[in-house]
Amino acid sequence: MSATSDTTYNRVMLKISGEALMGDAGFGLHPPTVERIAKEVKSVHDMGVEICMVIGGGNIFRGLQGSAQGMERTTADYMGMLATVMNALAMQSALEGLGIHTRVISAIPMDQVCEPYIRRRAVRHLEKKRVCIFAAGTGNPYFTTDTAATLRANEMRCEAIFKGTKVDGVYDKDPAKHSDAQRYDKISYDEVLQKHLGVMDASAIALARDNHLPIVVFSLDEPGGFRGILAGDGTHTIVHD
């Protein structure tokens, strides 16, 4: 892994929700929003940082909601995985439009549109400074894209997971509903689990904790926020040991 002199981390996983791609549209993809996020990724890529991405599928289909409405859970989860592939292809298109070589790597083989997941090949893409977008979750039902992001981050030996959200860190309660909500600068994995703070699901937090993988929570809506944190400033919360 090549070192960079002006960044905190050399290889990172960026996890964003599918809802982050729909802007104000309420459903599906909002191309200007996809392009804005792609520019944020490019700004970090230009620093020499190697970038993995996992994008949720909730803007198109959410397995848990489908299951709650009577659909068989396994089928609903597979449909959600396919939604993540659609989002990954949209982000790939936006990044390549900015001149960033990108690979979509799917846990479910679909060779006509993306690569199958082969760990060593994915690592080689990162070493060649290609952005790797991991799609279709872990390839298994009952696992969220949060867990998939943490799994792939560990397999790729990322130095941190960056969780892009609508708020600039982890709060003790919902800042949209409570004006006295307090933001944490740092918090432990165990505190996140004990206080049910909703950073990621419990499986993802436990997997990060067991492998000492820090989670950086920041606002994806803050222009330059992703780059700022990697440069050593910017408002965020870090979840660690």
mmCIF file of N, CA, C and O in Angstrom, residues 1-74:
data_model
loop_
_atom_site.group_PDB
_atom_site.id
_atom_site.type_symbol
_atom_site.label_atom_id
_atom_site.label_comp_id
_atom_site.label_asym_id
_atom_site.label_seq_id
_atom_site.Cartn_x
_atom_site.Cartn_y
_atom_site.Cartn_z
ATOM 1 N N MET A 1 0.854 -1.189 0.000
ATOM 2 C CA MET A 1 0.000 0.000 0.000
ATOM 3 C C MET A 1 0.891 1.240 0.000
ATOM 4 O O MET A 1 1.767 1.389 0.825
ATOM 5 N N SER A 2 0.682 2.100 -0.940
ATOM 6 C CA SER A 2 1.527 3.296 -1.027
ATOM 7 C C SER A 2 1.105 4.316 0.015
ATOM 8 O O SER A 2 -0.075 4.520 0.272
ATOM 9 N N ALA A 3 2.072 4.958 0.616
ATOM 10 C CA ALA A 3 1.775 5.968 1.636
ATOM 11 C C ALA A 3 1.590 7.324 0.996
ATOM 12 O O ALA A 3 2.178 7.630 -0.034
ATOM 13 N N THR A 4 0.762 8.134 1.587
ATOM 14 C CA THR A 4 0.589 9.505 1.138
ATOM 15 C C THR A 4 0.952 10.428 2.284
ATOM 16 O O THR A 4 0.685 10.129 3.439
ATOM 17 N N SER A 5 1.562 11.542 1.963
ATOM 18 C CA SER A 5 2.112 12.404 3.006
ATOM 19 C C SER A 5 1.071 13.335 3.625
ATOM 20 O O SER A 5 1.266 13.826 4.712
ATOM 21 N N ASP A 6 -0.044 13.551 2.925
ATOM 22 C CA ASP A 6 -0.963 14.585 3.388
ATOM 23 C C ASP A 6 -2.316 14.043 3.835
ATOM 24 O O ASP A 6 -3.287 14.765 3.927
ATOM 25 N N THR A 7 -2.403 12.754 4.112
ATOM 26 C CA THR A 7 -3.676 12.184 4.531
ATOM 27 C C THR A 7 -3.516 11.354 5.795
ATOM 28 O O THR A 7 -2.436 10.850 6.105
ATOM 29 N N THR A 8 -4.622 11.211 6.511
ATOM 30 C CA THR A 8 -4.639 10.422 7.734
ATOM 31 C C THR A 8 -4.643 8.932 7.426
ATOM 32 O O THR A 8 -4.045 8.138 8.144
ATOM 33 N N TYR A 9 -5.343 8.544 6.353
ATOM 34 C CA TYR A 9 -5.466 7.141 5.974
ATOM 35 C C TYR A 9 -5.040 6.957 4.522
ATOM 36 O O TYR A 9 -5.206 7.855 3.692
ATOM 37 N N ASN A 10 -4.542 5.768 4.205
ATOM 38 C CA ASN A 10 -4.108 5.463 2.840
ATOM 39 C C ASN A 10 -5.131 4.643 2.049
ATOM 40 O O ASN A 10 -5.174 4.725 0.835
ATOM 41 N N ARG A 11 -5.918 3.817 2.759
ATOM 42 C CA ARG A 11 -6.952 3.009 2.091
ATOM 43 C C ARG A 11 -8.190 2.996 2.968
ATOM 44 O O ARG A 11 -8.108 2.630 4.141
ATOM 45 N N VAL A 12 -9.318 3.394 2.422
ATOM 46 C CA VAL A 12 -10.538 3.521 3.218
ATOM 47 C C VAL A 12 -11.733 2.896 2.504
ATOM 48 O O VAL A 12 -11.738 2.722 1.285
ATOM 49 N N MET A 13 -12.724 2.566 3.316
ATOM 50 C CA MET A 13 -14.028 2.126 2.814
ATOM 51 C C MET A 13 -15.033 3.249 3.035
ATOM 52 O O MET A 13 -15.162 3.752 4.157
ATOM 53 N N LEU A 14 -15.716 3.682 1.977
ATOM 54 C CA LEU A 14 -16.796 4.666 2.091
ATOM 55 C C LEU A 14 -18.119 3.929 1.994
ATOM 56 O O LEU A 14 -18.421 3.301 0.982
ATOM 57 N N LYS A 15 -18.909 3.993 3.060
ATOM 58 C CA LYS A 15 -20.230 3.365 3.082
ATOM 59 C C LYS A 15 -21.291 4.459 3.062
ATOM 60 O O LYS A 15 -21.301 5.351 3.916
ATOM 61 N N ILE A 16 -22.163 4.410 2.061
ATOM 62 C CA ILE A 16 -23.269 5.356 1.997
ATOM 63 C C ILE A 16 -24.569 4.590 1.769
ATOM 64 O O ILE A 16 -24.570 3.463 1.261
ATOM 65 N N SER A 17 -25.661 5.202 2.146
ATOM 66 C CA SER A 17 -26.966 4.567 1.945
ATOM 67 C C SER A 17 -27.435 4.787 0.516
ATOM 68 O O SER A 17 -26.999 5.717 -0.171
ATOM 69 N N GLY A 18 -28.346 3.930 0.084
ATOM 70 C CA GLY A 18 -28.953 4.155 -1.219
ATOM 71 C C GLY A 18 -29.746 5.448 -1.235
ATOM 72 O O GLY A 18 -29.769 6.172 -2.240
ATOM 73 N N GLU A 19 -30.355 5.783 -0.098
ATOM 74 C CA GLU A 19 -31.141 7.015 -0.007
ATOM 75 C C GLU A 19 -30.305 8.253 -0.285
ATOM 76 O O GLU A 19 -30.818 9.279 -0.741
ATOM 77 N N ALA A 20 -28.995 8.175 -0.032
ATOM 78 C CA ALA A 20 -28.118 9.318 -0.288
ATOM 79 C C ALA A 20 -28.076 9.686 -1.767
ATOM 80 O O ALA A 20 -27.770 10.826 -2.121
ATOM 81 N N LEU A 21 -28.402 8.725 -2.639
ATOM 82 C CA LEU A 21 -28.329 8.962 -4.087
ATOM 83 C C LEU A 21 -29.618 9.541 -4.663
ATOM 84 O O LEU A 21 -29.643 9.932 -5.825
ATOM 85 N N MET A 22 -30.674 9.592 -3.868
ATOM 86 C CA MET A 22 -31.953 10.018 -4.463
ATOM 87 C C MET A 22 -32.228 11.499 -4.276
ATOM 88 O O MET A 22 -33.194 12.016 -4.833
ATOM 89 N N GLY A 23 -31.340 12.202 -3.550
ATOM 90 C CA GLY A 23 -31.526 13.633 -3.388
ATOM 91 C C GLY A 23 -32.908 13.939 -2.831
ATOM 92 O O GLY A 23 -33.359 13.316 -1.872
ATOM 93 N N ASP A 24 -33.584 14.884 -3.455
ATOM 94 C CA ASP A 24 -34.938 15.242 -3.033
ATOM 95 C C ASP A 24 -36.006 14.495 -3.828
ATOM 96 O O ASP A 24 -37.195 14.800 -3.718
ATOM 97 N N ALA A 25 -35.574 13.517 -4.631
ATOM 98 C CA ALA A 25 -36.514 12.852 -5.528
ATOM 99 C C ALA A 25 -37.493 11.948 -4.789
ATOM 100 O O ALA A 25 -38.585 11.681 -5.273
ATOM 101 N N GLY A 26 -37.107 11.418 -3.625
ATOM 102 C CA GLY A 26 -38.000 10.552 -2.870
ATOM 103 C C GLY A 26 -37.929 9.091 -3.261
ATOM 104 O O GLY A 26 -38.399 8.220 -2.536
ATOM 105 N N PHE A 27 -37.340 8.796 -4.407
ATOM 106 C CA PHE A 27 -37.211 7.407 -4.869
ATOM 107 C C PHE A 27 -36.200 7.373 -6.003
ATOM 108 O O PHE A 27 -36.061 8.334 -6.758
ATOM 109 N N GLY A 28 -35.500 6.260 -6.142
ATOM 110 C CA GLY A 28 -34.607 6.065 -7.279
ATOM 111 C C GLY A 28 -33.347 6.914 -7.218
ATOM 112 O O GLY A 28 -32.861 7.263 -6.144
ATOM 113 N N LEU A 29 -32.832 7.249 -8.379
ATOM 114 C CA LEU A 29 -31.563 7.959 -8.502
ATOM 115 C C LEU A 29 -31.780 9.390 -8.975
ATOM 116 O O LEU A 29 -32.566 9.632 -9.886
ATOM 117 N N HIS A 30 -31.053 10.327 -8.357
ATOM 118 C CA HIS A 30 -31.076 11.725 -8.768
ATOM 119 C C HIS A 30 -29.696 12.028 -9.357
ATOM 120 O O HIS A 30 -28.733 12.226 -8.593
ATOM 121 N N PRO A 31 -29.559 12.042 -10.698
ATOM 122 C CA PRO A 31 -28.225 12.144 -11.306
ATOM 123 C C PRO A 31 -27.355 13.281 -10.784
ATOM 124 O O PRO A 31 -26.154 13.072 -10.549
ATOM 125 N N PRO A 32 -27.880 14.500 -10.544
ATOM 126 C CA PRO A 32 -26.998 15.547 -9.992
ATOM 127 C C PRO A 32 -26.437 15.193 -8.609
ATOM 128 O O PRO A 32 -25.300 15.548 -8.285
ATOM 129 N N THR A 33 -27.234 14.485 -7.800
ATOM 130 C CA THR A 33 -26.760 14.065 -6.477
ATOM 131 C C THR A 33 -25.679 13.001 -6.616
ATOM 132 O O THR A 33 -24.663 13.027 -5.915
ATOM 133 N N VAL A 34 -25.887 12.048 -7.519
ATOM 134 C CA VAL A 34 -24.871 11.015 -7.765
ATOM 135 C C VAL A 34 -23.566 11.676 -8.209
ATOM 136 O O VAL A 34 -22.477 11.327 -7.725
ATOM 137 N N GLU A 35 -23.666 12.658 -9.085
ATOM 138 C CA GLU A 35 -22.464 13.333 -9.572
ATOM 139 C C GLU A 35 -21.777 14.130 -8.465
ATOM 140 O O GLU A 35 -20.540 14.151 -8.379
ATOM 141 N N ARG A 36 -22.562 14.749 -7.592
ATOM 142 C CA ARG A 36 -21.971 15.507 -6.483
ATOM 143 C C ARG A 36 -21.163 14.586 -5.573
ATOM 144 O O ARG A 36 -20.041 14.916 -5.171
ATOM 145 N N ILE A 37 -21.725 13.419 -5.255
ATOM 146 C CA ILE A 37 -21.003 12.469 -4.397
ATOM 147 C C ILE A 37 -19.772 11.945 -5.124
ATOM 148 O O ILE A 37 -18.698 11.780 -4.527
ATOM 149 N N ALA A 38 -19.897 11.697 -6.429
ATOM 150 C CA ALA A 38 -18.742 11.235 -7.209
ATOM 151 C C ALA A 38 -17.609 12.261 -7.161
ATOM 152 O O ALA A 38 -16.425 11.898 -7.069
ATOM 153 N N LYS A 39 -17.950 13.542 -7.189
ATOM 154 C CA LYS A 39 -16.914 14.591 -7.099
ATOM 155 C C LYS A 39 -16.233 14.579 -5.735
ATOM 156 O O LYS A 39 -15.027 14.842 -5.638
ATOM 157 N N GLU A 40 -17.004 14.278 -4.674
ATOM 158 C CA GLU A 40 -16.410 14.148 -3.339
ATOM 159 C C GLU A 40 -15.402 12.990 -3.325
ATOM 160 O O GLU A 40 -14.308 13.100 -2.767
ATOM 161 N N VAL A 41 -15.794 11.883 -3.943
ATOM 162 C CA VAL A 41 -14.904 10.720 -4.010
ATOM 163 C C VAL A 41 -13.657 11.061 -4.822
ATOM 164 O O VAL A 41 -12.529 10.719 -4.436
ATOM 165 N N LYS A 42 -13.845 11.760 -5.932
ATOM 166 C CA LYS A 42 -12.703 12.142 -6.774
ATOM 167 C C LYS A 42 -11.719 13.022 -6.003
ATOM 168 O O LYS A 42 -10.493 12.873 -6.120
ATOM 169 N N SER A 43 -12.246 13.936 -5.183
ATOM 170 C CA SER A 43 -11.360 14.844 -4.447
ATOM 171 C C SER A 43 -10.450 14.074 -3.491
ATOM 172 O O SER A 43 -9.297 14.462 -3.266
ATOM 173 N N VAL A 44 -10.963 12.968 -2.937
ATOM 174 C CA VAL A 44 -10.149 12.131 -2.052
ATOM 175 C C VAL A 44 -9.215 11.249 -2.875
ATOM 176 O O VAL A 44 -8.041 11.066 -2.534
ATOM 177 N N HIS A 45 -9.718 10.721 -3.972
ATOM 178 C CA HIS A 45 -8.883 9.915 -4.869
ATOM 179 C C HIS A 45 -7.692 10.725 -5.365
ATOM 180 O O HIS A 45 -6.562 10.209 -5.479
ATOM 181 N N ASP A 46 -7.902 11.998 -5.634
ATOM 182 C CA ASP A 46 -6.821 12.866 -6.122
ATOM 183 C C ASP A 46 -5.723 13.074 -5.084
ATOM 184 O O ASP A 46 -4.616 13.501 -5.423
ATOM 185 N N MET A 47 -6.029 12.782 -3.805
ATOM 186 C CA MET A 47 -5.031 12.881 -2.743
ATOM 187 C C MET A 47 -4.120 11.647 -2.696
ATOM 188 O O MET A 47 -3.172 11.598 -1.922
ATOM 189 N N GLY A 48 -4.452 10.643 -3.498
ATOM 190 C CA GLY A 48 -3.680 9.408 -3.497
ATOM 191 C C GLY A 48 -4.250 8.320 -2.614
ATOM 192 O O GLY A 48 -3.640 7.265 -2.441
ATOM 193 N N VAL A 49 -5.437 8.555 -2.041
ATOM 194 C CA VAL A 49 -6.062 7.566 -1.166
ATOM 195 C C VAL A 49 -6.722 6.471 -2.012
ATOM 196 O O VAL A 49 -7.365 6.753 -3.021
ATOM 197 N N GLU A 50 -6.551 5.222 -1.598
ATOM 198 C CA GLU A 50 -7.203 4.097 -2.263
ATOM 199 C C GLU A 50 -8.603 3.934 -1.665
ATOM 200 O O GLU A 50 -8.757 3.895 -0.443
ATOM 201 N N ILE A 51 -9.617 3.850 -2.530
ATOM 202 C CA ILE A 51 -11.007 3.934 -2.068
ATOM 203 C C ILE A 51 -11.812 2.697 -2.455
ATOM 204 O O ILE A 51 -11.863 2.301 -3.618
ATOM 205 N N CYS A 52 -12.456 2.108 -1.441
ATOM 206 C CA CYS A 52 -13.501 1.105 -1.640
ATOM 207 C C CYS A 52 -14.832 1.782 -1.340
ATOM 208 O O CYS A 52 -14.891 2.726 -0.557
ATOM 209 N N MET A 53 -15.895 1.284 -1.947
ATOM 210 C CA MET A 53 -17.228 1.809 -1.655
ATOM 211 C C MET A 53 -18.237 0.675 -1.518
ATOM 212 O O MET A 53 -18.128 -0.346 -2.206
ATOM 213 N N VAL A 54 -19.200 0.869 -0.642
ATOM 214 C CA VAL A 54 -20.407 0.044 -0.588
ATOM 215 C C VAL A 54 -21.589 0.999 -0.516
ATOM 216 O O VAL A 54 -21.584 1.929 0.295
ATOM 217 N N ILE A 55 -22.572 0.785 -1.378
ATOM 218 C CA ILE A 55 -23.759 1.641 -1.439
ATOM 219 C C ILE A 55 -24.981 0.778 -1.148
ATOM 220 O O ILE A 55 -25.140 -0.299 -1.730
ATOM 221 N N GLY A 56 -25.831 1.236 -0.264
ATOM 222 C CA GLY A 56 -27.061 0.510 0.031
ATOM 223 C C GLY A 56 -28.025 0.529 -1.149
ATOM 224 O O GLY A 56 -27.748 1.109 -2.198
ATOM 225 N N GLY A 57 -29.181 -0.097 -0.969
ATOM 226 C CA GLY A 57 -30.160 -0.161 -2.055
ATOM 227 C C GLY A 57 -31.524 0.377 -1.681
ATOM 228 O O GLY A 57 -32.495 0.202 -2.414
ATOM 229 N N GLY A 58 -31.606 1.066 -0.523
ATOM 230 C CA GLY A 58 -32.905 1.475 0.006
ATOM 231 C C GLY A 58 -33.655 2.488 -0.830
ATOM 232 O O GLY A 58 -34.857 2.662 -0.651
ATOM 233 N N ASN A 59 -32.976 3.162 -1.763
ATOM 234 C CA ASN A 59 -33.664 4.091 -2.658
ATOM 235 C C ASN A 59 -34.468 3.363 -3.721
ATOM 236 O O ASN A 59 -35.334 3.956 -4.378
ATOM 237 N N ILE A 60 -34.175 2.072 -3.912
ATOM 238 C CA ILE A 60 -34.863 1.288 -4.943
ATOM 239 C C ILE A 60 -35.715 0.190 -4.306
ATOM 240 O O ILE A 60 -36.897 0.038 -4.610
ATOM 241 N N PHE A 61 -35.099 -0.583 -3.419
ATOM 242 C CA PHE A 61 -35.837 -1.650 -2.740
ATOM 243 C C PHE A 61 -35.124 -2.004 -1.444
ATOM 244 O O PHE A 61 -33.908 -2.161 -1.427
ATOM 245 N N ARG A 62 -35.897 -2.152 -0.379
ATOM 246 C CA ARG A 62 -35.327 -2.521 0.920
ATOM 247 C C ARG A 62 -35.918 -3.860 1.337
ATOM 248 O O ARG A 62 -37.130 -3.994 1.499
ATOM 249 N N GLY A 63 -35.041 -4.849 1.518
ATOM 250 C CA GLY A 63 -35.491 -6.201 1.810
ATOM 251 C C GLY A 63 -36.351 -6.307 3.050
ATOM 252 O O GLY A 63 -37.374 -6.997 3.055
ATOM 253 N N LEU A 64 -35.979 -5.605 4.118
ATOM 254 C CA LEU A 64 -36.746 -5.691 5.361
ATOM 255 C C LEU A 64 -38.168 -5.175 5.183
ATOM 256 O O LEU A 64 -39.119 -5.740 5.716
ATOM 257 N N GLN A 65 -38.307 -4.090 4.410
ATOM 258 C CA GLN A 65 -39.650 -3.545 4.184
ATOM 259 C C GLN A 65 -40.477 -4.498 3.337
ATOM 260 O O GLN A 65 -41.668 -4.700 3.583
ATOM 261 N N GLY A 66 -39.838 -5.097 2.336
ATOM 262 C CA GLY A 66 -40.543 -6.078 1.511
ATOM 263 C C GLY A 66 -40.997 -7.261 2.340
ATOM 264 O O GLY A 66 -42.124 -7.753 2.201
ATOM 265 N N SER A 67 -40.111 -7.704 3.242
ATOM 266 C CA SER A 67 -40.442 -8.824 4.121
ATOM 267 C C SER A 67 -41.595 -8.461 5.049
ATOM 268 O O SER A 67 -42.498 -9.266 5.296
ATOM 269 N N ALA A 68 -41.578 -7.226 5.561
ATOM 270 C CA ALA A 68 -42.637 -6.779 6.473
ATOM 271 C C ALA A 68 -43.997 -6.734 5.779
ATOM 272 O O ALA A 68 -45.037 -6.845 6.432
ATOM 273 N N GLN A 69 -43.985 -6.567 4.473
ATOM 274 C CA GLN A 69 -45.241 -6.485 3.718
ATOM 275 C C GLN A 69 -45.690 -7.851 3.194
ATOM 276 O O GLN A 69 -46.571 -7.942 2.356
ATOM 277 N N GLY A 70 -45.050 -8.914 3.695
ATOM 278 C CA GLY A 70 -45.520 -10.253 3.370
ATOM 279 C C GLY A 70 -44.661 -11.024 2.393
ATOM 280 O O GLY A 70 -44.904 -12.216 2.160
ATOM 281 N N MET A 71 -43.641 -10.380 1.819
ATOM 282 C CA MET A 71 -42.763 -11.086 0.906
ATOM 283 C C MET A 71 -41.820 -12.000 1.681
ATOM 284 O O MET A 71 -41.393 -11.667 2.791
ATOM 285 N N GLU A 72 -41.506 -13.142 1.129
ATOM 286 C CA GLU A 72 -40.579 -14.069 1.781
ATOM 287 C C GLU A 72 -39.222 -13.384 1.952
ATOM 288 O O GLU A 72 -38.716 -12.759 1.023
ATOM 289 N N ARG A 73 -38.644 -13.440 3.160
ATOM 290 C CA ARG A 73 -37.482 -12.632 3.525
ATOM 291 C C ARG A 73 -36.287 -12.863 2.599
ATOM 292 O O ARG A 73 -35.627 -11.911 2.176
ATOM 293 N N THR A 74 -35.981 -14.110 2.287
ATOM 294 C CA THR A 74 -34.808 -14.383 1.455
ATOM 295 C C THR A 74 -34.959 -13.754 0.078
ATOM 296 O O THR A 74 -34.044 -13.119 -0.439
#
